[in-house]
mmCIF file of C-alpha atoms in Angstrom:
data_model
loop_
_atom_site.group_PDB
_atom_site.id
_atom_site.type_symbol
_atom_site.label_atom_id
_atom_site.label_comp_id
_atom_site.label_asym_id
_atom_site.label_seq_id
_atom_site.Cartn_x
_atom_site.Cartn_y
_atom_site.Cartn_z
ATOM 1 C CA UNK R 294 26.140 -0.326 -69.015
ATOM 2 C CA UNK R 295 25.620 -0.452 -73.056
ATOM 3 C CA UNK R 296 22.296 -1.251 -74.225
ATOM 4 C CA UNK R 297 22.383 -3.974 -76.733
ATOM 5 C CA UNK R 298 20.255 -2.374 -79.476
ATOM 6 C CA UNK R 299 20.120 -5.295 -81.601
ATOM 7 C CA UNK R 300 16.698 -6.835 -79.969
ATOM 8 C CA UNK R 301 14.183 -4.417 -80.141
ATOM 9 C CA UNK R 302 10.479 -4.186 -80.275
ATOM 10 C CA UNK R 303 8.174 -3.475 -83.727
ATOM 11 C CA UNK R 304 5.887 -0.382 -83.652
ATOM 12 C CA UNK R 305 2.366 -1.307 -83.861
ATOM 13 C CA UNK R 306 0.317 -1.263 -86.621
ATOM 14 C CA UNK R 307 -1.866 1.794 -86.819
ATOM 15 C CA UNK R 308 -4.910 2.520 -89.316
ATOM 16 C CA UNK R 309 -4.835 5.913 -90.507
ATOM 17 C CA UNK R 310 -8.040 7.421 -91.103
ATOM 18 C CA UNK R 311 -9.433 8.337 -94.369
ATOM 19 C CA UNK R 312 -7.932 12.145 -95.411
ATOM 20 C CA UNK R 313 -11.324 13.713 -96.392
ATOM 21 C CA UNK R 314 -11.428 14.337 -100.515
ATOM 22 C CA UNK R 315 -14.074 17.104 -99.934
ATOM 23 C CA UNK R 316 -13.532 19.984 -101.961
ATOM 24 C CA UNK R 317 -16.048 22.333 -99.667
ATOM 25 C CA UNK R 318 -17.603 21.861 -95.887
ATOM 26 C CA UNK R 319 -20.893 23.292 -95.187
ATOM 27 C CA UNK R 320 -20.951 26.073 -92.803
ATOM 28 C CA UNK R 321 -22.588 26.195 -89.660
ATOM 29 C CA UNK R 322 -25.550 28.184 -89.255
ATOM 30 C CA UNK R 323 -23.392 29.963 -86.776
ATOM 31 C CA UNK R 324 -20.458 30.214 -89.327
ATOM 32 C CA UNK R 325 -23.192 31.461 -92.037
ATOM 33 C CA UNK R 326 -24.601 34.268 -90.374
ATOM 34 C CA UNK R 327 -21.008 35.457 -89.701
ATOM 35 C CA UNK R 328 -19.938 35.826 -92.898
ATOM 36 C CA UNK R 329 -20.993 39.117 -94.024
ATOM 37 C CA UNK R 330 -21.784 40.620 -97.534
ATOM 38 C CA UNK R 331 -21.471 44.088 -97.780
ATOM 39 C CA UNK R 332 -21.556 46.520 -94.652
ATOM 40 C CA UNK R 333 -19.676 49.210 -92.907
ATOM 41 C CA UNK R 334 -17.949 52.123 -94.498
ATOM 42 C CA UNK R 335 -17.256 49.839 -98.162
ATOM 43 C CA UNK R 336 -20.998 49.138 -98.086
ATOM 44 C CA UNK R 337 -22.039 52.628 -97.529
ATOM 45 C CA UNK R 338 -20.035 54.292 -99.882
ATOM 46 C CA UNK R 339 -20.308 51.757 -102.865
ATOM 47 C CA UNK R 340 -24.462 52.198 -102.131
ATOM 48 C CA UNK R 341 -23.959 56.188 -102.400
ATOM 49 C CA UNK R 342 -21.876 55.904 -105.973
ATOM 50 C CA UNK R 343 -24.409 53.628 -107.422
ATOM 51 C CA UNK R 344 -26.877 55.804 -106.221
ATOM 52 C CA UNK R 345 -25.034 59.164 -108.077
ATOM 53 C CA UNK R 346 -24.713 57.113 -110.984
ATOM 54 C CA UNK R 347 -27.726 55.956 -111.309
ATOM 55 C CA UNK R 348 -29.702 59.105 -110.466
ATOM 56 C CA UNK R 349 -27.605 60.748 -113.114
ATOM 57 C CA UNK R 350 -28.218 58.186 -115.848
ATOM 58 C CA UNK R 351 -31.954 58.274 -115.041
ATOM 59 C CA UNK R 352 -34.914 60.984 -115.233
ATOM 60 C CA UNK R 353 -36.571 59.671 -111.865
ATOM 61 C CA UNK R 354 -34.661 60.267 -108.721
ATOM 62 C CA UNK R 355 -37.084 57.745 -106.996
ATOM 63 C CA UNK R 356 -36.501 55.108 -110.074
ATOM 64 C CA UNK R 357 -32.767 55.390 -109.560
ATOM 65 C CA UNK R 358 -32.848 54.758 -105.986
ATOM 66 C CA UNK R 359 -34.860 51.362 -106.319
ATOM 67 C CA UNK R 360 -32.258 50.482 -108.903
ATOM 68 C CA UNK R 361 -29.411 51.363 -106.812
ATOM 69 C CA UNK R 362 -30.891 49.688 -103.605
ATOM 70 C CA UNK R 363 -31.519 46.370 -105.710
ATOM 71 C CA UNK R 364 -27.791 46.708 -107.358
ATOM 72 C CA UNK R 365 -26.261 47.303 -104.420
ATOM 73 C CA UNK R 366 -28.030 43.943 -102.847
ATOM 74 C CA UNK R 367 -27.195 41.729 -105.656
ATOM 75 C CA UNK R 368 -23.569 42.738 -104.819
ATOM 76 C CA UNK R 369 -23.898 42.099 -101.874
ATOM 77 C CA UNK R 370 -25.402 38.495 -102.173
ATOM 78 C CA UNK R 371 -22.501 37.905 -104.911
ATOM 79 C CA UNK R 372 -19.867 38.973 -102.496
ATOM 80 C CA UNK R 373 -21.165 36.955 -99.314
ATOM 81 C CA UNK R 374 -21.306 33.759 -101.621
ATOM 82 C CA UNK R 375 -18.264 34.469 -102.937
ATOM 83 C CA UNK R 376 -16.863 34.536 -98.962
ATOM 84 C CA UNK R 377 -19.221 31.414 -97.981
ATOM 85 C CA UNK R 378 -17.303 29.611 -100.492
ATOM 86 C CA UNK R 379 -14.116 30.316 -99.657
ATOM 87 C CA UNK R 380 -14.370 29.560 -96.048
ATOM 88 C CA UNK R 381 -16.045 26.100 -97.074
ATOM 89 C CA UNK R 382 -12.753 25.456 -98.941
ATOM 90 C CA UNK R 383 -10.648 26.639 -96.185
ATOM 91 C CA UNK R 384 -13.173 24.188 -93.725
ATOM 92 C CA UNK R 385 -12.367 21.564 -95.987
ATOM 93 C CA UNK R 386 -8.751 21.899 -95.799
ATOM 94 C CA UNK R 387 -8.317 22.236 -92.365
ATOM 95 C CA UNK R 388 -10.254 19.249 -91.829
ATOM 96 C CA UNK R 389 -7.682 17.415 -94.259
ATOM 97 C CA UNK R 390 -4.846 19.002 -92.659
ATOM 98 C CA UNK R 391 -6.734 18.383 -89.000
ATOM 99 C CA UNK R 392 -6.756 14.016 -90.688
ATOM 100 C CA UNK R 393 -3.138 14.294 -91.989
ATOM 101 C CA UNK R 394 -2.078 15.591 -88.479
ATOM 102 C CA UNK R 395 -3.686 12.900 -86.130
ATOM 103 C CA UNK R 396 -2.751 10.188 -88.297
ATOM 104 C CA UNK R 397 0.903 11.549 -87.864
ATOM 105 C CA UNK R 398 0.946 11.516 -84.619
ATOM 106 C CA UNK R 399 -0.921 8.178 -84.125
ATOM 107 C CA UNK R 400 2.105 6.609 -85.719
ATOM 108 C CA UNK R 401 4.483 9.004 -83.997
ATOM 109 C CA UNK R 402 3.249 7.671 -80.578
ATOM 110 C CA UNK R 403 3.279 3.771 -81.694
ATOM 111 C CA UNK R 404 6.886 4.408 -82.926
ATOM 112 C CA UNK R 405 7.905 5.971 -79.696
ATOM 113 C CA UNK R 406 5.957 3.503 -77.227
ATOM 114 C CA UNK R 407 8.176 1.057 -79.110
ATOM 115 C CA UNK R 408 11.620 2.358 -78.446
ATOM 116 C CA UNK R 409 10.796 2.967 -75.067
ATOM 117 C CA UNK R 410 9.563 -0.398 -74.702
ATOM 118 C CA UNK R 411 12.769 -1.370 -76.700
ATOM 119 C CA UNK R 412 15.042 0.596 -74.016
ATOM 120 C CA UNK R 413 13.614 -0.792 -71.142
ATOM 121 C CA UNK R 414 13.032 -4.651 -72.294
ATOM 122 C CA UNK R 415 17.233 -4.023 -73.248
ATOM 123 C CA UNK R 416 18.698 -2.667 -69.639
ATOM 124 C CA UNK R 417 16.091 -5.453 -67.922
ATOM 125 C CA UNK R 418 17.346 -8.367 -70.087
ATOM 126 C CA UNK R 419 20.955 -7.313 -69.676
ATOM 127 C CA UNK R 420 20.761 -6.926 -65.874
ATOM 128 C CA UNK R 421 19.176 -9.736 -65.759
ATOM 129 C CA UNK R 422 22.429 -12.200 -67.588
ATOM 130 C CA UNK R 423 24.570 -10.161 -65.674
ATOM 131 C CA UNK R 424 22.580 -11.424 -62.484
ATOM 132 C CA UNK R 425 22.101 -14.589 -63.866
ATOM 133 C CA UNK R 426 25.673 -15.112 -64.886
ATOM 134 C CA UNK R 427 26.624 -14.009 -60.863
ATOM 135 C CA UNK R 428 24.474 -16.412 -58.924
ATOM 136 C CA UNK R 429 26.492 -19.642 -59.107
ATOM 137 C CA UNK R 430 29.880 -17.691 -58.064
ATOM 138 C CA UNK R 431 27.674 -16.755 -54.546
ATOM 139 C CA UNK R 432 26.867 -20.582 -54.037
ATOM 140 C CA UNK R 433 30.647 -21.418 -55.073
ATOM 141 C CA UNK R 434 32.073 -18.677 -52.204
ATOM 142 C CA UNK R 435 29.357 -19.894 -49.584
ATOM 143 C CA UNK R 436 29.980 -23.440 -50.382
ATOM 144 C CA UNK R 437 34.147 -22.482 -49.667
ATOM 145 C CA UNK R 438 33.989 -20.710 -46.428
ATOM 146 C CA UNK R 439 31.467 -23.387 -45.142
ATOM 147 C CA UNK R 440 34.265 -26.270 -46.047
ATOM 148 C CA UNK R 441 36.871 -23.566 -44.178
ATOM 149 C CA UNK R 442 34.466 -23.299 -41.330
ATOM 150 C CA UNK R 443 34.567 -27.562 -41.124
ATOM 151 C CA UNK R 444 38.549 -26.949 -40.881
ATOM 152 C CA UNK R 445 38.149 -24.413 -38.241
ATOM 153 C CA UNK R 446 35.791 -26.594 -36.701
ATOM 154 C CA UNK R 447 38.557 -29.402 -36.699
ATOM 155 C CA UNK R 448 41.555 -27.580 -35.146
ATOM 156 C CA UNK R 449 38.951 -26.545 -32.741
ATOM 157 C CA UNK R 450 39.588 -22.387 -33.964
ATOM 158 C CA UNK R 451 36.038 -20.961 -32.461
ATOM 159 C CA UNK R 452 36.353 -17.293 -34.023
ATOM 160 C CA UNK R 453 37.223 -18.505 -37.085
ATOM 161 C CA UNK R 454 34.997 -21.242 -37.144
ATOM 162 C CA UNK R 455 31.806 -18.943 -36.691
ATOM 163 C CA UNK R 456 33.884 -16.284 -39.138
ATOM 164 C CA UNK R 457 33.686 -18.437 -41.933
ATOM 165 C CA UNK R 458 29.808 -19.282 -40.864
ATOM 166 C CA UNK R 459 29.552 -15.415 -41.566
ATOM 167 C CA UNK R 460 30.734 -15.436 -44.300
ATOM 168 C CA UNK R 461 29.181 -18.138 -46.245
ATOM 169 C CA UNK R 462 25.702 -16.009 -44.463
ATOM 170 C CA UNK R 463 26.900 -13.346 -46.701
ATOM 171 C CA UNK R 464 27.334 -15.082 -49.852
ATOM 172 C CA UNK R 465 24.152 -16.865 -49.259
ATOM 173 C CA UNK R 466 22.262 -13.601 -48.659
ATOM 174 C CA UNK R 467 23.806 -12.152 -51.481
ATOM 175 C CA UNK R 468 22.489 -15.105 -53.870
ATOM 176 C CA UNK R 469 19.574 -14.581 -52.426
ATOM 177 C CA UNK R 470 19.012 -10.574 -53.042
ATOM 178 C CA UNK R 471 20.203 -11.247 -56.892
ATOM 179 C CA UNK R 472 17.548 -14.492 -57.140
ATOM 180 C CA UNK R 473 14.973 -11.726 -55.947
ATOM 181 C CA UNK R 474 15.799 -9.311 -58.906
ATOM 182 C CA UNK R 475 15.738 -12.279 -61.025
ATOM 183 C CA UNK R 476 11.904 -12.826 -60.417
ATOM 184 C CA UNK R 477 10.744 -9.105 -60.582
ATOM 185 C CA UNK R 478 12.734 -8.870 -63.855
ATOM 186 C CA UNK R 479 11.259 -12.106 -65.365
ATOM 187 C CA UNK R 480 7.858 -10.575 -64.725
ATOM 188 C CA UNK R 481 7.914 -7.482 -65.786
ATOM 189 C CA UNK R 482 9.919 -8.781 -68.987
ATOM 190 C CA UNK R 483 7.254 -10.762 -70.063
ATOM 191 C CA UNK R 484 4.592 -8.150 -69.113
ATOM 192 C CA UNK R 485 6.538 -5.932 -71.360
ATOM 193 C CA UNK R 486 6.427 -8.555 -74.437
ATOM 194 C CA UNK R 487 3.127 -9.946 -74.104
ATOM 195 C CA UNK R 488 1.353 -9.011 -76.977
ATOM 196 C CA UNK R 489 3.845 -7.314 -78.563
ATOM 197 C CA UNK R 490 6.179 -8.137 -82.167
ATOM 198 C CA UNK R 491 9.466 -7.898 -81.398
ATOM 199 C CA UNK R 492 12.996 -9.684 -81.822
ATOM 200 C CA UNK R 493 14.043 -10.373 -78.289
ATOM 201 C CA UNK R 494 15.302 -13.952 -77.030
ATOM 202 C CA UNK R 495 14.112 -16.021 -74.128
ATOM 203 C CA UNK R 496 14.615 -14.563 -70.508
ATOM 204 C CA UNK R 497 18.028 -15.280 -69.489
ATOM 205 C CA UNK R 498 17.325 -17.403 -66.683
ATOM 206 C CA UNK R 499 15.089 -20.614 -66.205
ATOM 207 C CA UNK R 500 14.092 -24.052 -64.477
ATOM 208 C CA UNK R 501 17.019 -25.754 -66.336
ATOM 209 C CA UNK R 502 19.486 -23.218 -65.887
ATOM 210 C CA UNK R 503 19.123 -22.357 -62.333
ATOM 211 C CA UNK R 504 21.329 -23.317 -59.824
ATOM 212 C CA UNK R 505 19.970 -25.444 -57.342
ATOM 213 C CA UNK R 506 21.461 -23.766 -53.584
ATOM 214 C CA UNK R 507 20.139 -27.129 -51.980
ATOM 215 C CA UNK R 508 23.481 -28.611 -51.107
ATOM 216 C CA UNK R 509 24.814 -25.170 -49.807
ATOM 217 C CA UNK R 510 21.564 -25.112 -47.207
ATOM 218 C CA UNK R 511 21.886 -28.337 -45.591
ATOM 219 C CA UNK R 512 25.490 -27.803 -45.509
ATOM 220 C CA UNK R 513 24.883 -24.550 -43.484
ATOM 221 C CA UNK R 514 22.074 -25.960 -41.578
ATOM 222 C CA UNK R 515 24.531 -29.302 -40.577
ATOM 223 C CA UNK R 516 27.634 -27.257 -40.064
ATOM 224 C CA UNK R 517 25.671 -24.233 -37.976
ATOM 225 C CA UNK R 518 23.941 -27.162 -35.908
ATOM 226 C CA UNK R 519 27.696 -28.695 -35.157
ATOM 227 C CA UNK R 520 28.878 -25.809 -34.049
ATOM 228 C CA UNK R 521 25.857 -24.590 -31.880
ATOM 229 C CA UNK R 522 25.886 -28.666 -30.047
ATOM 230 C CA UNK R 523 29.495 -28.295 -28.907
ATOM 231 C CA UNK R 524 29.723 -26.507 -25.367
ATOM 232 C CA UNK R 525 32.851 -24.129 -26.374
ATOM 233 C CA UNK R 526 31.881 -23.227 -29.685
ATOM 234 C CA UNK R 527 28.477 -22.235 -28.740
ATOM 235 C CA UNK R 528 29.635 -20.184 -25.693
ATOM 236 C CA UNK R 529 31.120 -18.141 -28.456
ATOM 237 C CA UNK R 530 27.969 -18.313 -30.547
ATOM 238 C CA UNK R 531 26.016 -16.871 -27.548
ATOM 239 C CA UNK R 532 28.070 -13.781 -27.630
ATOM 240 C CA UNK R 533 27.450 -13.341 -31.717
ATOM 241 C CA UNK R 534 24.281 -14.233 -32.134
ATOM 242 C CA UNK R 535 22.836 -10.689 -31.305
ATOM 243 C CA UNK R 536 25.440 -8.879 -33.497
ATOM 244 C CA UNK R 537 23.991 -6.545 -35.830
ATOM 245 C CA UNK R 538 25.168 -7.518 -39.697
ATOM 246 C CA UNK R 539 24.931 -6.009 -42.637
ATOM 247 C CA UNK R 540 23.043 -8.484 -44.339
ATOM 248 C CA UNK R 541 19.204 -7.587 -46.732
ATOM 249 C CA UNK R 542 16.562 -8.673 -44.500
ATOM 250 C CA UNK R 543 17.584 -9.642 -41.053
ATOM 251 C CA UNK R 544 18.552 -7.641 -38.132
ATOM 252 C CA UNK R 545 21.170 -9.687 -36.500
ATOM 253 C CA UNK R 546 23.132 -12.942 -36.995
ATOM 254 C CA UNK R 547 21.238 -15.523 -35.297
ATOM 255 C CA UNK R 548 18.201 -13.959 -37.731
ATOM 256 C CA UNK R 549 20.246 -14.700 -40.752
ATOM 257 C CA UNK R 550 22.274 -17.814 -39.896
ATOM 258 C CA UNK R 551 18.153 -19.832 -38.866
ATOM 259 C CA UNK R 552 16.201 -18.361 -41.412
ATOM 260 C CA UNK R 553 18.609 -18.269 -44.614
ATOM 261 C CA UNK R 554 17.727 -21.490 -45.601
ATOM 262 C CA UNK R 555 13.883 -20.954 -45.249
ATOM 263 C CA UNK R 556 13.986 -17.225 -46.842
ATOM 264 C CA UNK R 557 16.373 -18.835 -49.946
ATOM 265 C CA UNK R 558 14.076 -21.407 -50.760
ATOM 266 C CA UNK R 559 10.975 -19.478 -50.875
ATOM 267 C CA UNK R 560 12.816 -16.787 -53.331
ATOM 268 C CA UNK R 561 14.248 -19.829 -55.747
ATOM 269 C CA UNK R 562 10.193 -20.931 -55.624
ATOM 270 C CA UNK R 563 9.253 -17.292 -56.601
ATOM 271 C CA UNK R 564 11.693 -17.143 -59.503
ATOM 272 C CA UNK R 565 10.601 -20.345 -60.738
ATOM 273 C CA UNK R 566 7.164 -19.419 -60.598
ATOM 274 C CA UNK R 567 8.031 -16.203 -62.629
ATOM 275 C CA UNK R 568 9.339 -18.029 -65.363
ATOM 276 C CA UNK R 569 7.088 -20.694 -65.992
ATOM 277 C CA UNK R 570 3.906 -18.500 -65.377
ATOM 278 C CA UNK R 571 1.384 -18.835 -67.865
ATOM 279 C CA UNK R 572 1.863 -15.562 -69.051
ATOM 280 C CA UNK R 573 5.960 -16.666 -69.584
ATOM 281 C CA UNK R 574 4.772 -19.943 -71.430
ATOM 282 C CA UNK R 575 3.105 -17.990 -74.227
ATOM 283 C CA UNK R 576 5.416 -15.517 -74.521
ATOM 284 C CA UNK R 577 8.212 -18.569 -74.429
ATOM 285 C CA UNK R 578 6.096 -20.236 -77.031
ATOM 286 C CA UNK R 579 5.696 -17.315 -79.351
ATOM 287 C CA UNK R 580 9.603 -16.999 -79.291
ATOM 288 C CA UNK R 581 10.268 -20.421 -80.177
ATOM 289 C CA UNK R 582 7.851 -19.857 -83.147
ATOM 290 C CA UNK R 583 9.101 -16.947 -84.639
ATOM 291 C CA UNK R 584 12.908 -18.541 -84.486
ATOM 292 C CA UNK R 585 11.302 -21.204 -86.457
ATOM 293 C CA UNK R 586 9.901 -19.293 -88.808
ATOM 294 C CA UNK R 587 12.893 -16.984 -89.244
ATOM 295 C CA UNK R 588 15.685 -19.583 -89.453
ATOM 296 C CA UNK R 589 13.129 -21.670 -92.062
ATOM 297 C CA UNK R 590 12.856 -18.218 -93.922
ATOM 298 C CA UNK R 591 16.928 -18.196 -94.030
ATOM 299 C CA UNK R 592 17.354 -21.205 -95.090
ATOM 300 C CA UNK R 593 14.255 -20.342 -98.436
ATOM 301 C CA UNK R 594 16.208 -17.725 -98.982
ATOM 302 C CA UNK R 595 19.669 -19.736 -99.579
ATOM 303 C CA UNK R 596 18.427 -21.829 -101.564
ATOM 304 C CA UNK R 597 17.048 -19.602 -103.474
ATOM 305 C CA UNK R 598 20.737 -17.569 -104.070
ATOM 306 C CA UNK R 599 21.950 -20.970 -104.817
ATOM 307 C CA UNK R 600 19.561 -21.705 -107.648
ATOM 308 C CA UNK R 601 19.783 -18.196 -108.983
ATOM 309 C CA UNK R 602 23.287 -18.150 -108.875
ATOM 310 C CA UNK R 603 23.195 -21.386 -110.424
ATOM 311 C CA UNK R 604 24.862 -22.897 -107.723
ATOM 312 C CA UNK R 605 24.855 -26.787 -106.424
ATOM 313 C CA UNK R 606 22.550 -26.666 -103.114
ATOM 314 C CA UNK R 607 24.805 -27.519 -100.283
ATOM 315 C CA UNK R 608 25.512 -31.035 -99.106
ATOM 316 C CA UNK R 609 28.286 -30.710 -96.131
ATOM 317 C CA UNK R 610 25.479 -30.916 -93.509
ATOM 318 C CA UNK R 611 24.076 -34.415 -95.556
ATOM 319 C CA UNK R 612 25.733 -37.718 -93.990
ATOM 320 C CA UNK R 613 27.702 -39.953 -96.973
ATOM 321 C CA UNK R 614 26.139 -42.324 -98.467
ATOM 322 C CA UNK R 615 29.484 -44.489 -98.618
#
C-alpha cells in the first residue's frame, strides 16, 4: 500500500539555547595545575644556557646563578600563561561547539519524531478508509445469503438452508473483525494527533457514517430461530451445531450463529465510543478550526491577487439581483 504523503505532521517548535559569546573559560583548579610551564628536558637545558650565559657575562658565578634561576622562572610563568590561555580559548570553543551540537540535534529529533509520526498517522488513516469503505459490502453479502437462506427455507432445502445461515455467519463475523480494527485505529489516531500541528483530515469513519448492522441481526436472529422451531430443519441443525468453523472468536457454529448478534453490537458500541471520545472531540474540533482558518486564508489571499492584478473580485458565487 502507498502512503499518501500529502497529510503530514509539523515538527515541533524547539528553543535553541544561547551559543556562549565567551571568548575564554576559566580553568579548573584541576585543569590549572595541569598545565605546566617549563619542565623536563626543555626546562633543564634552557636553565643550563642561561646559566652559561649569564655566568659568562657576569664577574660573580653566584650573581649569575640568581639571575639565571629568576630568568628562567619568569619564562616559565610567561609560557604557562601563555598555555592557560590557550586552553581557556579552546574551553570556550568547545563549549560553543558542545551548544551548536545539542541544539542540532534537538531539532534533528523533533524533525524525525514528526515523520515518524507522519508515517504511521498515514498507513493508520489509509487502512482505516480501506476498512471503512469494506464494511457495508459485509452487511450487503450477509443480508443476501440470509434472503437465500428464506428461499431455501421455502422449498424446504435443509443443507442449503443452514448453508446460507453460514454464510451470512461469515460475512457477519467478518464485519465484525474490520469494525474491531476500526476502533483500535480511531484511538490510537487521535492519540497520535493530540497535541500535535499537523494537516491531517477527520478519521475516516464516524456516528453518521457508520452502517447500522441492526436489520442484518434480527434478520439472523428471526431466520436462525425459524429454522431451529421446525422439527426437520433442526434435526439437521443438531448435527452442525458442534462443527468447528473458521470464524474470529468462536469455536464452533452454534457459538457463532447465538452470540453474533450480541458480540456485533458490543464492537459497533466500542467504535462509536472511540470516535466520539473526548479526546476525538478536541482533536475533531481543532480540525474543523484549522480548515476554517485555512480556507478563510485562501480566500484573503484571492482577493488580494485580484486587487493587485487589478482584477474585478469575483461574483459567479453571488445570486442576481434581477
Amino acid at each position: 500500500m502507498s502512503v499518501n504523503t500529502r497529510y503530514r505532521v509539523l515538527p515541533n517548535e524547539t528553543k535553541p539555547q544561547p551559543i556562549p559569546d565567551n571568548e575564554r573559560v576559566p580553568l579548573t583548579k584541576s585543569e590549572d595545575k595541569s598545565v605546566k610551564g617549563l619542565g623536563g628536558g626543555p626546562g633543564c637545558v634552557l636553565w643550563g644556557v642561561i646559566c652559561v650565559v649569564v655566568g659568562a657575562l657576569s664577574q660573580s658565578p653566584l650573581l649569575g646563578i640568581v639571575v639565571a634561576s629568576l630568568a628562567v622562572a619568569v619564562i616559565a610563568v610567561g609560557i604557562k600563561n601563555s598555555r592557560s590561555a590557550d586552553l581557556e580559548r579552546e574551553k570556550a570553543q568547545q563549549a560553543r561547539k558542545s551548544v551548536e551540537y545539542a541544539n542540532q540535534s534537538a531539532a534533528q529529533r523533533v524533525v524525525s519524531e514528526a515523520a515518524s509520526l507522519t508515517s504511521r498517522l498515514a498507513t493508520t488513516y489509509e487502512l482505516s478508509t480501506s476498512l471503512a469503505t469494506e464494511l457495508p459490502k459485509y452487511l450487503t453479502h450477509a443480508a443476501s445469503f440470509l434472503r437465500n437462506a428464506e428461499a431455501e427455507y421455502q422449498d424446504n432445502a435443509f443443507g442449503p438452508f443452514w448453508d446460507a445461515v453460514e454464510n451470512a455467519a461469515k460475512n457477519l463475523a467478518a464485519f465484525n473483525d474490520k469494525v474491531n480494527k476500526l476502533s483500535g485505529n480511531a484511538a490510537e489516531y487521535y492519540r497520535m494527533l493530540d497535541g500535535r500541528k499537523h494537516t491531517f483530515p477527520a478519521f475516516p469513519a464516524n456516528i453518521r457514517t457508520l452502517p447500522d448492522p441492526s436489520a442484518v441481526l434480527n434478520d439472523l436472529r428471526r431466520i436462525v430461530r425459524m429454522g431451529q422451531t421446525n422439527f426437520q430443519f433442526a434435526n439437521i441443525w443438531e448435527h452442525r451445531r458442534t462443527r468447528d468453523v473458521l470464524i474470529a472468536g468462536f469455536r464452533t457454529l452454534g457459538d457463532a450463529v447465538n452470540n453474533l448478534g450480541a458480540t456485533i453490537e458490543y464492537s459497533v458500541s466500542s467504535l462509536q465510543d472511540s470516535v466520539s471520545s473526548g479526546l476525538a472531540k478536541v482533536v475533531e474540533e481543532e480540525i474543523r478550526t484549522r480548515d476554517a482558518l485555512d480556507k478563510r486564508l485562501m480566500e484573503q489571499n484571492r482577493m488580494l491577487d485580484n486587487i493587485q492584478s487589478h482584477r474585478e473580485p469575483d461574483t459567479t458565487d453571488r445570486p442576481s439581483r434581477y
